[in-house]
Coordinates of N, CA, C and O in Angstrom, one line a residue:
X295 N 5.1 35.2 -4.9 CA 6.0 34.1 -5.4 C 5.7 34.4 -7.1 O 4.9 34.1 -7.5
X296 N 7.0 34.6 -7.7 CA 6.9 34.8 -9.1 C 7.8 33.7 -9.7 O 7.9 33.5 -10.9
X297 N 8.9 33.1 -9.0 CA 9.9 32.3 -9.5 C 9.9 31.0 -8.9 O 10.3 31.1 -7.5
X298 N 9.8 29.8 -9.3 CA 9.7 28.6 -8.7 C 10.8 27.8 -9.0 O 11.4 27.9 -9.9
X299 N 11.2 26.9 -8.0 CA 12.3 26.1 -8.3 C 12.1 24.9 -9.0 O 12.9 24.0 -9.6
X300 N 10.6 24.7 -9.3 CA 10.0 23.6 -9.9 C 9.4 23.7 -11.3 O 8.8 25.0 -11.3
X301 N 9.6 23.1 -12.4 CA 8.9 23.3 -13.6 C 7.8 22.1 -14.0 O 7.9 20.9 -13.4
X302 N 6.9 22.5 -15.0 CA 6.2 21.4 -15.6 C 7.1 20.2 -16.3 O 8.0 20.6 -17.0
X303 N 6.7 19.1 -15.9 CA 7.6 18.0 -16.5 C 8.5 17.3 -15.6 O 9.1 16.4 -15.8
X304 N 8.9 18.0 -14.6 CA 9.8 17.6 -13.4 C 9.4 16.5 -12.7 O 8.2 16.5 -12.5
X305 N 10.1 15.9 -12.2 CA 9.8 14.5 -11.0 C 10.0 15.4 -9.7 O 11.1 15.9 -9.5
X306 N 9.0 15.3 -8.9 CA 9.0 15.9 -7.4 C 8.5 14.8 -6.5 O 7.9 13.8 -6.8
X307 N 9.0 15.1 -5.1 CA 8.6 14.3 -4.1 C 8.1 15.3 -3.1 O 8.5 16.5 -2.8
X308 N 6.9 14.8 -2.3 CA 6.4 15.4 -1.3 C 7.1 15.4 -0.1 O 7.5 14.3 0.4
X309 N 7.2 16.6 0.5 CA 8.2 16.5 1.8 C 7.4 16.4 3.1 O 7.8 15.9 4.1
X310 N 6.0 16.9 3.0 CA 5.3 17.1 4.4 C 3.9 16.9 4.0 O 3.5 16.9 2.9
X311 N 3.0 16.5 5.1 CA 1.6 16.1 4.8 C 1.1 14.9 4.9 O 2.2 14.0 4.9
X312 N -0.3 14.5 4.5 CA -0.6 13.4 4.6 C 0.1 12.5 3.3 O 0.0 11.3 3.3
X313 N 0.4 13.2 2.4 CA 1.1 12.6 1.0 C 2.6 12.6 1.1 O 3.2 12.1 0.0
X314 N 3.1 12.6 2.2 CA 4.6 12.5 2.6 C 5.1 11.4 1.9 O 4.7 10.3 2.2
X315 N 6.3 11.8 1.1 CA 7.2 10.5 0.3 C 6.8 10.1 -1.0 O 7.4 9.3 -1.7
X316 N 5.6 10.5 -1.5 CA 5.1 10.0 -2.7 C 5.7 10.8 -3.7 O 6.0 12.2 -3.7
X317 N 6.1 10.3 -4.9 CA 7.0 11.0 -6.0 C 5.8 10.9 -7.2 O 4.9 10.3 -7.4
X318 N 5.9 12.0 -8.1 CA 5.2 12.1 -9.3 C 5.8 13.1 -10.3 O 6.5 13.6 -9.9
X319 N 5.1 13.2 -11.3 CA 5.4 14.1 -12.4 C 4.6 15.2 -12.1 O 3.6 15.2 -12.0
X320 N 5.5 16.4 -12.4 CA 4.6 17.6 -12.4 C 3.6 18.1 -13.4 O 4.2 18.2 -14.6
X321 N 2.4 18.0 -13.3 CA 1.5 18.3 -14.4 C 1.3 20.1 -14.6 O 1.2 20.2 -15.8
X322 N 1.2 20.8 -13.7 CA 1.0 22.2 -13.9 C 1.4 22.8 -12.5 O 1.8 22.4 -11.6
X323 N 1.8 24.0 -13.1 CA 2.5 24.9 -12.0 C 1.8 26.4 -12.0 O 1.5 26.9 -13.0
X324 N 1.6 26.8 -10.7 CA 1.0 28.3 -10.8 C 1.8 29.2 -10.0 O 1.8 29.1 -8.7
X325 N 2.7 29.8 -10.5 CA 3.7 30.8 -9.9 C 3.2 31.9 -9.1 O 3.7 32.3 -8.0
X326 N 1.8 32.3 -9.4 CA 1.3 33.6 -8.7 C 0.9 33.2 -7.4 O 1.0 33.8 -6.3
X327 N 0.3 31.8 -7.2 CA -0.1 31.3 -6.1 C 0.9 30.3 -5.4 O 0.7 30.1 -4.2
X328 N 1.9 30.2 -5.9 CA 3.0 29.2 -5.3 C 2.3 27.8 -5.4 O 2.6 27.2 -4.2
X329 N 1.7 27.3 -6.4 CA 1.0 25.8 -6.2 C 1.7 25.1 -7.3 O 1.8 25.7 -8.4
X330 N 1.6 23.6 -7.2 CA 1.8 22.8 -8.0 C 0.7 21.7 -8.0 O 0.2 21.4 -6.9
X331 N 0.6 21.0 -9.2 CA -0.1 19.8 -9.1 C 0.8 18.5 -9.7 O 1.3 18.7 -10.6
X332 N 0.8 17.5 -8.8 CA 1.5 16.5 -9.1 C 0.8 15.1 -9.5 O -0.4 15.0 -8.6
X333 N 1.1 14.4 -10.8 CA 0.3 13.2 -10.9 C 0.2 11.9 -9.9 O 1.4 11.7 -9.2
X334 N -0.8 11.7 -9.6 CA -1.2 10.5 -8.5 C -0.9 11.1 -7.1 O -0.9 10.2 -6.3
X335 N -0.8 12.4 -6.7 CA -0.8 12.7 -5.4 C -1.8 13.8 -5.1 O -2.4 14.5 -6.1
X336 N -2.6 13.9 -3.6 CA -3.5 14.8 -3.4 C -4.6 14.7 -4.1 O -5.0 15.8 -4.8
X337 N -5.4 13.5 -4.2 CA -6.6 13.3 -4.7 C -7.7 14.2 -4.2 O -7.9 14.0 -3.0
X338 N -8.5 14.9 -4.9 CA -9.7 15.6 -4.3 C -11.0 15.0 -5.3 O -10.7 14.7 -6.1
X339 N -12.1 15.2 -4.4 CA -13.3 14.8 -5.0 C -14.1 15.9 -5.8 O -14.3 17.1 -4.8
X340 N -14.4 16.0 -7.0 CA -15.0 16.9 -7.5 C -16.5 16.5 -8.1 O -16.6 15.6 -8.6
X341 N -17.5 17.4 -7.7 CA -18.7 16.9 -8.1 C -19.1 17.8 -9.5 O -19.1 19.0 -9.5
X342 N -19.2 17.1 -10.7 CA -19.3 17.7 -11.8 C -20.9 17.6 -12.4 O -21.6 16.6 -12.2
X343 N -21.4 18.8 -13.1 CA -22.6 18.6 -13.6 C -22.5 18.4 -15.1 O -21.4 19.0 -15.6
X344 N -23.4 18.0 -15.8 CA -23.6 17.8 -17.2 C -23.4 19.0 -18.0 O -24.6 19.8 -17.7
X345 N -22.6 19.3 -18.8 CA -22.7 20.8 -19.4 C -23.4 20.6 -20.7 O -23.9 21.6 -21.2
X346 N -23.3 19.6 -21.6 CA -23.8 19.6 -22.9 C -24.8 18.2 -22.8 O -24.8 17.4 -21.8
X347 N -25.6 18.4 -23.8 CA -26.6 17.1 -23.9 C -26.1 15.9 -24.2 O -25.2 15.9 -25.0
X348 N -26.3 14.7 -23.3 CA -25.6 13.5 -23.6 C -24.4 13.2 -22.6 O -24.2 12.2 -22.5
X349 N -24.0 14.4 -22.1 CA -22.8 14.2 -21.2 C -23.4 14.0 -19.9 O -24.6 14.3 -19.4
X350 N -22.6 13.0 -18.9 CA -23.1 12.6 -17.7 C -22.3 13.2 -16.6 O -21.2 13.6 -16.7
X351 N -22.8 13.6 -15.8 CA -22.3 14.3 -14.5 C -21.8 13.0 -13.5 O -22.2 11.9 -13.6
X352 N -21.4 13.6 -12.4 CA -21.2 12.8 -11.2 C -20.2 13.2 -10.2 O -19.6 14.3 -10.4
X353 N -19.4 12.2 -9.5 CA -18.3 12.3 -8.6 C -17.1 11.9 -9.4 O -17.1 10.8 -9.7
X354 N -16.2 12.8 -9.5 CA -14.6 12.5 -10.2 C -13.8 13.0 -9.1 O -13.6 14.0 -8.5
X355 N -12.7 11.9 -9.2 CA -11.4 12.1 -8.2 C -10.4 12.6 -9.3 O -10.2 12.1 -10.4
X356 N -9.7 13.7 -8.9 CA -8.6 14.4 -9.5 C -7.7 14.8 -8.8 O -7.7 15.1 -7.4
X357 N -6.3 15.4 -9.3 CA -5.3 15.6 -8.5 C -5.5 17.1 -8.0 O -6.1 17.9 -8.8
X358 N -5.4 17.3 -6.8 CA -5.5 18.8 -6.4 C -4.1 19.4 -6.4 O -3.1 18.7 -6.3
X359 N -4.1 20.6 -6.0 CA -2.8 21.6 -5.9 C -2.3 21.5 -4.6 O -2.8 21.3 -3.7
X360 N -0.7 21.4 -4.7 CA 0.1 21.6 -3.2 C 0.6 22.7 -3.4 O 1.1 23.4 -4.5
X361 N 1.0 23.2 -2.2 CA 2.1 24.2 -2.0 C 3.4 23.9 -2.6 O 4.0 22.9 -2.2
X362 N 4.1 24.9 -3.2 CA 5.3 24.3 -3.9 C 6.5 24.4 -2.8 O 7.4 23.6 -3.1
X363 N 6.3 24.7 -1.7 CA 7.4 24.8 -0.5 C 7.2 23.4 0.1 O 8.3 23.1 0.7
X364 N 6.3 22.6 -0.2 CA 6.3 21.3 0.4 C 6.6 20.0 -0.5 O 6.8 18.9 -0.4
X365 N 7.2 20.6 -1.6 CA 7.8 19.6 -2.6 C 9.0 19.9 -3.0 O 9.6 21.0 -3.0
X366 N 10.0 18.9 -3.6 CA 11.3 18.9 -3.8 C 11.6 18.2 -5.0 O 11.1 17.3 -5.3
X367 N 12.4 18.9 -5.8 CA 12.6 18.2 -7.2 C 13.7 17.1 -7.0 O 14.4 16.9 -6.2
X368 N 13.3 16.1 -7.9 CA 14.2 15.0 -7.9 C 15.4 14.8 -9.0 O 14.9 15.0 -10.2
X369 N 16.6 14.6 -8.8 CA 17.6 14.6 -9.9 C 17.2 13.5 -10.7 O 17.2 12.4 -10.2
X370 N 17.2 13.6 -11.9 CA 17.0 12.3 -12.9 C 18.3 11.4 -13.0 O 18.3 10.4 -13.2
X371 N 19.2 12.0 -12.6 CA 20.9 11.3 -12.8 C 21.0 10.4 -11.5 O 21.2 9.1 -11.7
X372 N 20.9 11.0 -10.5 CA 21.2 10.2 -9.2 C 19.9 9.8 -8.2 O 20.0 9.1 -7.5
X373 N 18.8 10.2 -8.7 CA 17.6 9.9 -8.0 C 17.2 10.3 -7.1 O 16.8 9.6 -6.0
X374 N 17.9 11.4 -6.2 CA 17.9 11.8 -5.0 C 17.0 13.0 -5.1 O 17.1 13.9 -5.8
X375 N 16.3 13.4 -4.0 CA 15.5 14.9 -4.1 C 16.6 15.8 -3.7 O 17.6 15.6 -2.8
X376 N 16.7 16.8 -4.3 CA 17.8 17.9 -4.3 C 17.1 19.3 -4.3 O 16.1 19.5 -5.1
X377 N 17.7 20.2 -3.6 CA 17.4 21.7 -3.7 C 18.4 22.0 -4.8 O 19.6 22.3 -4.7
X378 N 17.8 22.5 -6.1 CA 18.8 22.8 -7.2 C 19.7 24.1 -6.9 O 19.0 25.1 -6.3
X379 N 21.0 24.0 -7.2 CA 21.7 25.3 -7.1 C 21.6 25.8 -8.7 O 21.3 25.1 -9.7
X380 N 22.0 27.0 -8.8 CA 22.0 27.7 -10.2 C 23.3 28.1 -10.6 O 24.2 28.3 -9.6
X381 N 23.6 27.8 -11.9 CA 25.0 28.0 -12.2 C 24.9 28.9 -13.7 O 24.0 28.5 -14.3
X382 N 25.9 29.6 -13.9 CA 25.9 30.3 -15.2 C 27.0 29.7 -15.9 O 28.0 29.6 -15.5
X383 N 26.7 29.2 -17.3 CA 27.6 29.0 -18.2 C 28.3 29.9 -19.0 O 28.1 31.2 -18.7
X384 N 29.4 29.6 -19.8 CA 30.1 30.6 -20.5 C 29.6 31.4 -21.3 O 29.8 32.7 -21.4
X385 N 28.4 31.1 -21.7 CA 27.6 31.6 -22.9 C 26.5 32.6 -22.2 O 25.8 33.3 -23.0
X386 N 26.5 32.6 -20.8 CA 25.7 33.4 -20.1 C 24.3 32.9 -19.6 O 23.4 33.6 -19.1
X387 N 24.1 31.5 -19.8 CA 22.9 30.8 -19.9 C 23.0 30.2 -18.5 O 23.8 29.8 -17.9
X388 N 21.7 30.4 -17.6 CA 21.5 30.0 -16.4 C 20.8 28.5 -16.3 O 19.9 28.5 -16.9
X389 N 21.5 27.7 -15.6 CA 21.0 26.3 -15.4 C 21.0 26.1 -14.2 O 21.7 26.3 -13.2
X390 N 20.2 24.7 -13.7 CA 20.1 24.2 -12.6 C 21.0 22.9 -12.4 O 21.1 22.3 -13.1
X391 N 21.7 23.0 -11.2 CA 22.6 21.9 -10.8 C 22.2 21.2 -9.6 O 21.8 21.7 -8.8
X392 N 22.3 19.6 -9.8 CA 22.2 19.2 -8.4 C 23.2 19.1 -7.7 O 24.3 19.1 -7.8
X393 N 22.9 19.2 -6.2 CA 23.8 19.7 -5.0 C 24.5 18.0 -4.8 O 25.5 18.4 -4.3
X394 N 24.1 17.0 -5.1 CA 24.3 15.8 -4.8 C 25.5 15.4 -5.7 O 26.7 15.2 -5.4
X395 N 25.2 15.2 -7.0 CA 26.1 14.6 -8.1 C 26.9 15.7 -8.8 O 27.8 15.4 -9.6
X396 N 26.2 17.1 -8.8 CA 26.8 18.3 -9.7 C 26.3 18.4 -11.2 O 27.0 19.0 -11.8
X397 N 25.5 17.4 -11.5 CA 25.1 17.2 -13.2 C 23.9 18.3 -13.2 O 23.1 18.8 -12.3
X398 N 23.9 18.8 -14.6 CA 22.8 19.8 -14.9 C 21.4 19.0 -14.7 O 21.2 18.1 -15.2
X399 N 20.3 19.6 -14.3 CA 19.0 19.2 -14.4 C 18.4 19.5 -15.5 O 18.3 20.7 -15.7

């Protein structure tokens, strides 16, 4: 997978799994692995060691990665989850279009 339908900063909804139905902002995308990290979704527990003197270690909860095929982009105009269509403008620029309302995303 090298080209994903979802980008950093988009709003996405989870389609399947234990986090189904949750929405959040996309924090990072890894196109090589086909993974995305969404804010407030799929928390994992990480055990961290202190790296510098004076720093404290401990157990930290943070967002884990999800497969990109399990999330769907949410249109900011109509607020519905949509699989974006692609359209070419007159100047040759490629844009994403919502399948529900027809607006550019």
